[in-house]
mmCIF file of C-alpha atoms in Angstrom:
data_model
loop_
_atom_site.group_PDB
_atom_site.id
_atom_site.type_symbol
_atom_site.label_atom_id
_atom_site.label_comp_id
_atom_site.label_asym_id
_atom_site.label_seq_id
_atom_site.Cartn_x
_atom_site.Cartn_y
_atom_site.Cartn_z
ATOM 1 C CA UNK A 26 20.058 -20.527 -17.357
ATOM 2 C CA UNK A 27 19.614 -18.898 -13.829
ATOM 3 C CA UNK A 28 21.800 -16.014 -14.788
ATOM 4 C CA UNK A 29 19.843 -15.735 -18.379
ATOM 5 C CA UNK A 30 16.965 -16.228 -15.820
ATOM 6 C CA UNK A 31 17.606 -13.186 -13.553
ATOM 7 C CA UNK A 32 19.065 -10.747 -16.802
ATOM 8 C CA UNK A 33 15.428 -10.992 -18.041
ATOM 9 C CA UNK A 34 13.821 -10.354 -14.512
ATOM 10 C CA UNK A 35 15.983 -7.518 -14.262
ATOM 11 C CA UNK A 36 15.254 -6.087 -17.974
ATOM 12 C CA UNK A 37 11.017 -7.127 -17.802
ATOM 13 C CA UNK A 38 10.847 -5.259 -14.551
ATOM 14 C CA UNK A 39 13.164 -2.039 -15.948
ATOM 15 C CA UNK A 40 10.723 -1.742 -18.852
ATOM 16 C CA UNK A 41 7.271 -2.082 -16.998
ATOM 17 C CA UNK A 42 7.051 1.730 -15.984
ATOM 18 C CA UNK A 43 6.064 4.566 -18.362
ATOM 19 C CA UNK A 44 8.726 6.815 -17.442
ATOM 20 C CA UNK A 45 11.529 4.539 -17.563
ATOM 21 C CA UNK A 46 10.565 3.405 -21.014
ATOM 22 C CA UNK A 47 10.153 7.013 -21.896
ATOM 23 C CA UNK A 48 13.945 8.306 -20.746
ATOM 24 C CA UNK A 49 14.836 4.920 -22.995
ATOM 25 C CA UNK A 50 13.172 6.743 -26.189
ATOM 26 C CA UNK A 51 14.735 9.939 -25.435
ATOM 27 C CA UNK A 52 18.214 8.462 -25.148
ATOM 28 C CA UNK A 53 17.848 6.750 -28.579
ATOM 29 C CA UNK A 54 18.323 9.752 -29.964
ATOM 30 C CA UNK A 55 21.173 10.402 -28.353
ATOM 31 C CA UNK A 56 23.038 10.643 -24.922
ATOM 32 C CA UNK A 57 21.502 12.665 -22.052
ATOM 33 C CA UNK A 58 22.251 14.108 -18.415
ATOM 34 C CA UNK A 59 19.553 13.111 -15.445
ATOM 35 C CA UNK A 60 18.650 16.786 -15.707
ATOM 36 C CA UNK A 61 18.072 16.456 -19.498
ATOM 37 C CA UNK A 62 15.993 13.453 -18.661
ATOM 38 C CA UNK A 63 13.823 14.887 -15.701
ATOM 39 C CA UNK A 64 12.851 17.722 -17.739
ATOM 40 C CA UNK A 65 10.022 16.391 -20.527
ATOM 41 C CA UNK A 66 8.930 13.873 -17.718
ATOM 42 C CA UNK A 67 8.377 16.310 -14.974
ATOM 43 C CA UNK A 68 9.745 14.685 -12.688
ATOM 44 C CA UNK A 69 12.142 15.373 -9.506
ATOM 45 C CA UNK A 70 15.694 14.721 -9.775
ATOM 46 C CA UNK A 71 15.317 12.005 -7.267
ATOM 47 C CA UNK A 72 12.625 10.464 -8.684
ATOM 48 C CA UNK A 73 14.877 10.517 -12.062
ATOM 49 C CA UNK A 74 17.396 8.527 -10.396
ATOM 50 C CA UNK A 75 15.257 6.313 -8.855
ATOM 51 C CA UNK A 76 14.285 5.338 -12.183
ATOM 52 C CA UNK A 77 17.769 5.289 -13.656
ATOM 53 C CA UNK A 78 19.460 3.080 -11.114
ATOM 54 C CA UNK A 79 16.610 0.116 -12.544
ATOM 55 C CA UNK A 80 17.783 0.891 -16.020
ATOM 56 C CA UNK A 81 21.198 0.493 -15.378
ATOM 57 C CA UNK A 82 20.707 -2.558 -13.350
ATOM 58 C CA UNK A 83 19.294 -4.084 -16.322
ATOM 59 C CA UNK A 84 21.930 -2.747 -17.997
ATOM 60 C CA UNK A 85 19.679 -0.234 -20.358
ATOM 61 C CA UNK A 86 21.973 2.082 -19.537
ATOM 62 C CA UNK A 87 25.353 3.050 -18.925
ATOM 63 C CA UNK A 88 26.812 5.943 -17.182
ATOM 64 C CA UNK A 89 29.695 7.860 -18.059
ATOM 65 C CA UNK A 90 32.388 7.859 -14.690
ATOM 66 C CA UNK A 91 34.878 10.662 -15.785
ATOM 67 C CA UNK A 92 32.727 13.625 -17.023
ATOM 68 C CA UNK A 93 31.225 15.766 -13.919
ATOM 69 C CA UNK A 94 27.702 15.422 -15.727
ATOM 70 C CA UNK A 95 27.644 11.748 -15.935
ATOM 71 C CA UNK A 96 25.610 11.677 -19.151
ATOM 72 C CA UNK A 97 23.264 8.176 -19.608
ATOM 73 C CA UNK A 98 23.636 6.173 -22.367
ATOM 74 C CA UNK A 99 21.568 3.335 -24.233
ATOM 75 C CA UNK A 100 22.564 0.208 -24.474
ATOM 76 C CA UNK A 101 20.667 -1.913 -26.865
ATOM 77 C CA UNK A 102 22.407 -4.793 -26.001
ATOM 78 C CA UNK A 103 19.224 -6.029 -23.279
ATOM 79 C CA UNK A 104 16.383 -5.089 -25.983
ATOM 80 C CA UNK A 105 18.137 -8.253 -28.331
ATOM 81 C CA UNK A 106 18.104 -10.499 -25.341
ATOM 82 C CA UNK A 107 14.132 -9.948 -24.723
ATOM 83 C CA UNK A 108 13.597 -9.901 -29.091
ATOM 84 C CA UNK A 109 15.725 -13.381 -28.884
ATOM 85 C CA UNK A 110 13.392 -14.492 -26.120
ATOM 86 C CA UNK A 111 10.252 -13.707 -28.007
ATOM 87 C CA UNK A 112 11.746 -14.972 -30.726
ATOM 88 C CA UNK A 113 12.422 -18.441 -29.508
ATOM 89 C CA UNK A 114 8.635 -18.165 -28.246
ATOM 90 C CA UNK A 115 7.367 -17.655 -31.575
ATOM 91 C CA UNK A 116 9.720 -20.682 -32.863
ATOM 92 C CA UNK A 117 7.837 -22.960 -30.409
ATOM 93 C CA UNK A 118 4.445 -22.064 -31.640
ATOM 94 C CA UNK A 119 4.772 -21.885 -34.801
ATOM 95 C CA UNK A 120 6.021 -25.454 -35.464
ATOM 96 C CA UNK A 121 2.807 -26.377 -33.408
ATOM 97 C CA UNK A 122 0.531 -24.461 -35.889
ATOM 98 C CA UNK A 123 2.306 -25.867 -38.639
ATOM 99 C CA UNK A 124 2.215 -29.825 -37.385
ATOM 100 C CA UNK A 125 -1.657 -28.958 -36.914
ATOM 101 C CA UNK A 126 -1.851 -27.877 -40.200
ATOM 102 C CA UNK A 127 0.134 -31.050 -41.706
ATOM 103 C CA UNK A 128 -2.285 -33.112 -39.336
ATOM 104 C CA UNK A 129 -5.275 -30.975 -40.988
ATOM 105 C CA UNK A 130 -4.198 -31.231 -44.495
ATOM 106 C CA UNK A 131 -3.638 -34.958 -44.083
ATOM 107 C CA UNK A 132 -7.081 -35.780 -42.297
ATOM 108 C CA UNK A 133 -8.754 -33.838 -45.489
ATOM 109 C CA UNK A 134 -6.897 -35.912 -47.811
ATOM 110 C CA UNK A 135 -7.927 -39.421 -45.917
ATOM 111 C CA UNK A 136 -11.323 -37.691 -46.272
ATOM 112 C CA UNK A 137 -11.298 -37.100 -49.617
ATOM 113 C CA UNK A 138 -10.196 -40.458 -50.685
ATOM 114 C CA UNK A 139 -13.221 -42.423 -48.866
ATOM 115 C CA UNK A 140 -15.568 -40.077 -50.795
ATOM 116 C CA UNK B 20 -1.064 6.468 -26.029
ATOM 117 C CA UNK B 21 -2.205 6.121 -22.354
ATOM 118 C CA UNK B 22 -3.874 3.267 -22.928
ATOM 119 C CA UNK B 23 -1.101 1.656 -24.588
ATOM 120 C CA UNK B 24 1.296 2.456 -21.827
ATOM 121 C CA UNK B 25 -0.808 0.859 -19.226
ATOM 122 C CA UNK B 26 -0.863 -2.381 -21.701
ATOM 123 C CA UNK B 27 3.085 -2.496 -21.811
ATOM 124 C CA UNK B 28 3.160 -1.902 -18.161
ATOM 125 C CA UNK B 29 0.797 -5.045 -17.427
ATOM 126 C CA UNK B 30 2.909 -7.188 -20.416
ATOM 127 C CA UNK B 31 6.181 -6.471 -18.730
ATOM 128 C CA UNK B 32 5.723 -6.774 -15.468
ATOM 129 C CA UNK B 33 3.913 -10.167 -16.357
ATOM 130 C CA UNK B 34 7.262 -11.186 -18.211
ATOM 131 C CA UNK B 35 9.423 -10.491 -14.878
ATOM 132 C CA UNK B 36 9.096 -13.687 -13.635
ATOM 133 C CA UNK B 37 10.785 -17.137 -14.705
ATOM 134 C CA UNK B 38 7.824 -19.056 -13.956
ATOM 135 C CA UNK B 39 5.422 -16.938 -16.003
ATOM 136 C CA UNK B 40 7.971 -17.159 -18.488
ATOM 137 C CA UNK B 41 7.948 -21.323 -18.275
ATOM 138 C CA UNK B 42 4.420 -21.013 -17.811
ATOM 139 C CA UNK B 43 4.330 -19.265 -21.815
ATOM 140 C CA UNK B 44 6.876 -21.697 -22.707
ATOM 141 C CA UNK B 45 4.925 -24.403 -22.149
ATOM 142 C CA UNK B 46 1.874 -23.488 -23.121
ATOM 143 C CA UNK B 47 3.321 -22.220 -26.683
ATOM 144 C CA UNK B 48 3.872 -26.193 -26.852
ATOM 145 C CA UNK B 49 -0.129 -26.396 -26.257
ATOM 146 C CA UNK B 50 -3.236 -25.732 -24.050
ATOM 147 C CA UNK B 51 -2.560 -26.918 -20.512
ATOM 148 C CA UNK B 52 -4.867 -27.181 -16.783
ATOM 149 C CA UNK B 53 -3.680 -25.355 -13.996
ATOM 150 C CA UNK B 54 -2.593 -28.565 -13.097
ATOM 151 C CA UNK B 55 -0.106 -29.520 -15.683
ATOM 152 C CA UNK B 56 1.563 -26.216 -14.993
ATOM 153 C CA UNK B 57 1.816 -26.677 -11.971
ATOM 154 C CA UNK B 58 3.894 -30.056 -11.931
ATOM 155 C CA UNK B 59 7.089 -29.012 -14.021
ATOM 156 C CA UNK B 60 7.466 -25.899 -11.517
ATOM 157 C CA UNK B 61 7.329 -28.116 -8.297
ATOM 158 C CA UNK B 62 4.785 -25.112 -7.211
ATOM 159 C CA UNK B 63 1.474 -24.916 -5.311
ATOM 160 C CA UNK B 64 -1.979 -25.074 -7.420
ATOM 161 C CA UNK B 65 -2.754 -21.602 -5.667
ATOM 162 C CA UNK B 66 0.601 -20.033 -6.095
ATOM 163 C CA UNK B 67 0.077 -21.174 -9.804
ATOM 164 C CA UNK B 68 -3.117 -19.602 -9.918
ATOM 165 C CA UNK B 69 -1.390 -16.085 -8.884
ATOM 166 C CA UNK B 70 0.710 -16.236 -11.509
ATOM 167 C CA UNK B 71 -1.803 -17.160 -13.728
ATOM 168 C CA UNK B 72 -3.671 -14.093 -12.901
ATOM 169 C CA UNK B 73 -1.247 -12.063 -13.853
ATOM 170 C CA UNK B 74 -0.457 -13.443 -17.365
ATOM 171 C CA UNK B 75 -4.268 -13.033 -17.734
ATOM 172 C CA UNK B 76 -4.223 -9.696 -16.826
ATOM 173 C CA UNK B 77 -1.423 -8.822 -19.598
ATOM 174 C CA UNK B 78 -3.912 -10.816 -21.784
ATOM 175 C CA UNK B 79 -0.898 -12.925 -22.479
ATOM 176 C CA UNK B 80 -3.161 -16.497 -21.905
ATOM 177 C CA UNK B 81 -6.983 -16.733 -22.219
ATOM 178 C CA UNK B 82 -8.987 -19.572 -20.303
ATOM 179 C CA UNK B 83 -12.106 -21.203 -21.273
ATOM 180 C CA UNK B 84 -14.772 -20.031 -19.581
ATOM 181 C CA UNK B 85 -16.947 -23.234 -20.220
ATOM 182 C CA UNK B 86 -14.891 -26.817 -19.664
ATOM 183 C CA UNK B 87 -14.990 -27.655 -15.894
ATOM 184 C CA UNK B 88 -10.864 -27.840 -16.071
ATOM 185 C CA UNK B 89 -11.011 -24.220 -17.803
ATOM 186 C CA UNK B 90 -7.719 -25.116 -19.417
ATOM 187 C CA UNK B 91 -5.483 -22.206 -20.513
ATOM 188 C CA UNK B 92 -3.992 -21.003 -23.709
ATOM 189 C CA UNK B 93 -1.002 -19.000 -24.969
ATOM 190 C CA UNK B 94 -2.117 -15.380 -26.623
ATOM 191 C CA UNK B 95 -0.152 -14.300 -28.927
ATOM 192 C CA UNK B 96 -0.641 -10.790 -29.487
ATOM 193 C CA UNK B 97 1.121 -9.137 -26.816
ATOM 194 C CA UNK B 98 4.297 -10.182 -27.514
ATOM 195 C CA UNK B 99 3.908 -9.137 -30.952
ATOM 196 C CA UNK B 100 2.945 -5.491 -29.402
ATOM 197 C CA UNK B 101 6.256 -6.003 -27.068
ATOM 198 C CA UNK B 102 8.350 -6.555 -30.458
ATOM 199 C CA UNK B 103 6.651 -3.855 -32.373
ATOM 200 C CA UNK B 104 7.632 -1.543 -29.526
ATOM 201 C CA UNK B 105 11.034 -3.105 -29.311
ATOM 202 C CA UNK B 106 11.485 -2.157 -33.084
ATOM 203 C CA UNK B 107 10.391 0.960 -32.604
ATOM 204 C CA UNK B 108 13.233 2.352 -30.414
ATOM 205 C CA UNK B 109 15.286 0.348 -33.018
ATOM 206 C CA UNK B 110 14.379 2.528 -35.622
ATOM 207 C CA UNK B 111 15.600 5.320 -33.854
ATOM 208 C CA UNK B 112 18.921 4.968 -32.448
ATOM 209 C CA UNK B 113 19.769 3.263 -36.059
ATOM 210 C CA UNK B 114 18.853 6.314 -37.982
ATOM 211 C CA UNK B 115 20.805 8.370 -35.131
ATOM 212 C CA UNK B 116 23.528 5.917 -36.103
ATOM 213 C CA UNK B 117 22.933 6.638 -39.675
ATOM 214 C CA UNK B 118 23.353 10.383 -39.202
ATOM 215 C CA UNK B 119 26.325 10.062 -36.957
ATOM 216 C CA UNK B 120 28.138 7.565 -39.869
ATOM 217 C CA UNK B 121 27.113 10.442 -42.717
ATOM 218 C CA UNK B 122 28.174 13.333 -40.431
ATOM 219 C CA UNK B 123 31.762 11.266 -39.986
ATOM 220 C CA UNK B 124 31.840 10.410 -44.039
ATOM 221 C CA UNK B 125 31.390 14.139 -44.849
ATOM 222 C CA UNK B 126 34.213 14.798 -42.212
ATOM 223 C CA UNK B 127 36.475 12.010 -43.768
ATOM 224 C CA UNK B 128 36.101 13.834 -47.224
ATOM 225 C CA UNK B 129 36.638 17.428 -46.015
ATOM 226 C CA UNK B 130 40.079 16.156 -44.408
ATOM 227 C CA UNK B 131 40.993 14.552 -48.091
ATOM 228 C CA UNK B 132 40.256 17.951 -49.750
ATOM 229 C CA UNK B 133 42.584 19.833 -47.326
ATOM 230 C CA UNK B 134 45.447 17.349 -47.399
#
């Protein structure tokens, strides 16, 4: 639980900047170097890598080792974790609207039959 | 577009933290005081109200503005934009994936033909 815990701290806080949700879009469409990445965004090559090292803390990303380049890579493995999480969310809420509707449908019926 | 950034940015950075996240957990169960958040966490009433702030900020609770124990309540419309934007970089590393499996088919075939 603590290490699902800190995964989603890590993966919330990678995807609550502009940019770094931005350089995830571009590598959906396919794998990218830091220069590649800087490029659309403006942005220094520092500031780039900055930015990268949060993604691939969060494990967003992965880096090639071998090629000189090191091209970044998506990893969509993180994105199911958070839909999982809102989807367990939505579980939880959902079978509270529906007991309030069973509770609402059966209060009309006791209604209905003292009329 | 800017607009909508800024609205991620405030949802996600909400969502970094496990007790906002228990916080939306248990008020997906049901309205709840500042108070009865407070007591699973084993956390301050003003530390509480900090988080609080925050979720409110991402729009992700609402609290009456009228009862004197302004309880809170669970929003669910930002983490339906959070999965719509989720689905949306879906879309496009599948059909990347869908190009690269086509591209490999066609590839497949061509080595058939030659053998």
């Amino acid at each position: 639980m603590v290490k699902y815990d800190a995964q989603l701290d890590a993966i919330f806080t990678a995807l609550a900047h502009p940019a770094r949700r931005a350089m995830l879009a571009r590598l959906g469409t396919g794998d990218a170097t830091v220069g590649e990445l800087a490029q659309p965004l403006d942005m220094s090559l520092p500031a780039v890598t900055k930015h990268l090292k949060m993604l691939e803390r969060a494990k967003l990303i992965s880096r090639s080792k071998n090629a000189q380049w090191r091209p970044c890579r998506l990893e969509t493995a993180p994105l199911t974790v958070v839909s999982g999480w809102i989807d367990e969310q939505r579980k939880v809420w959902e079978s509270r609207l529906d007991r309030l509707e069973g509770y609402l449908q059966r209060l009309d019926r006791k209604e209905k039959k003292k009329r």
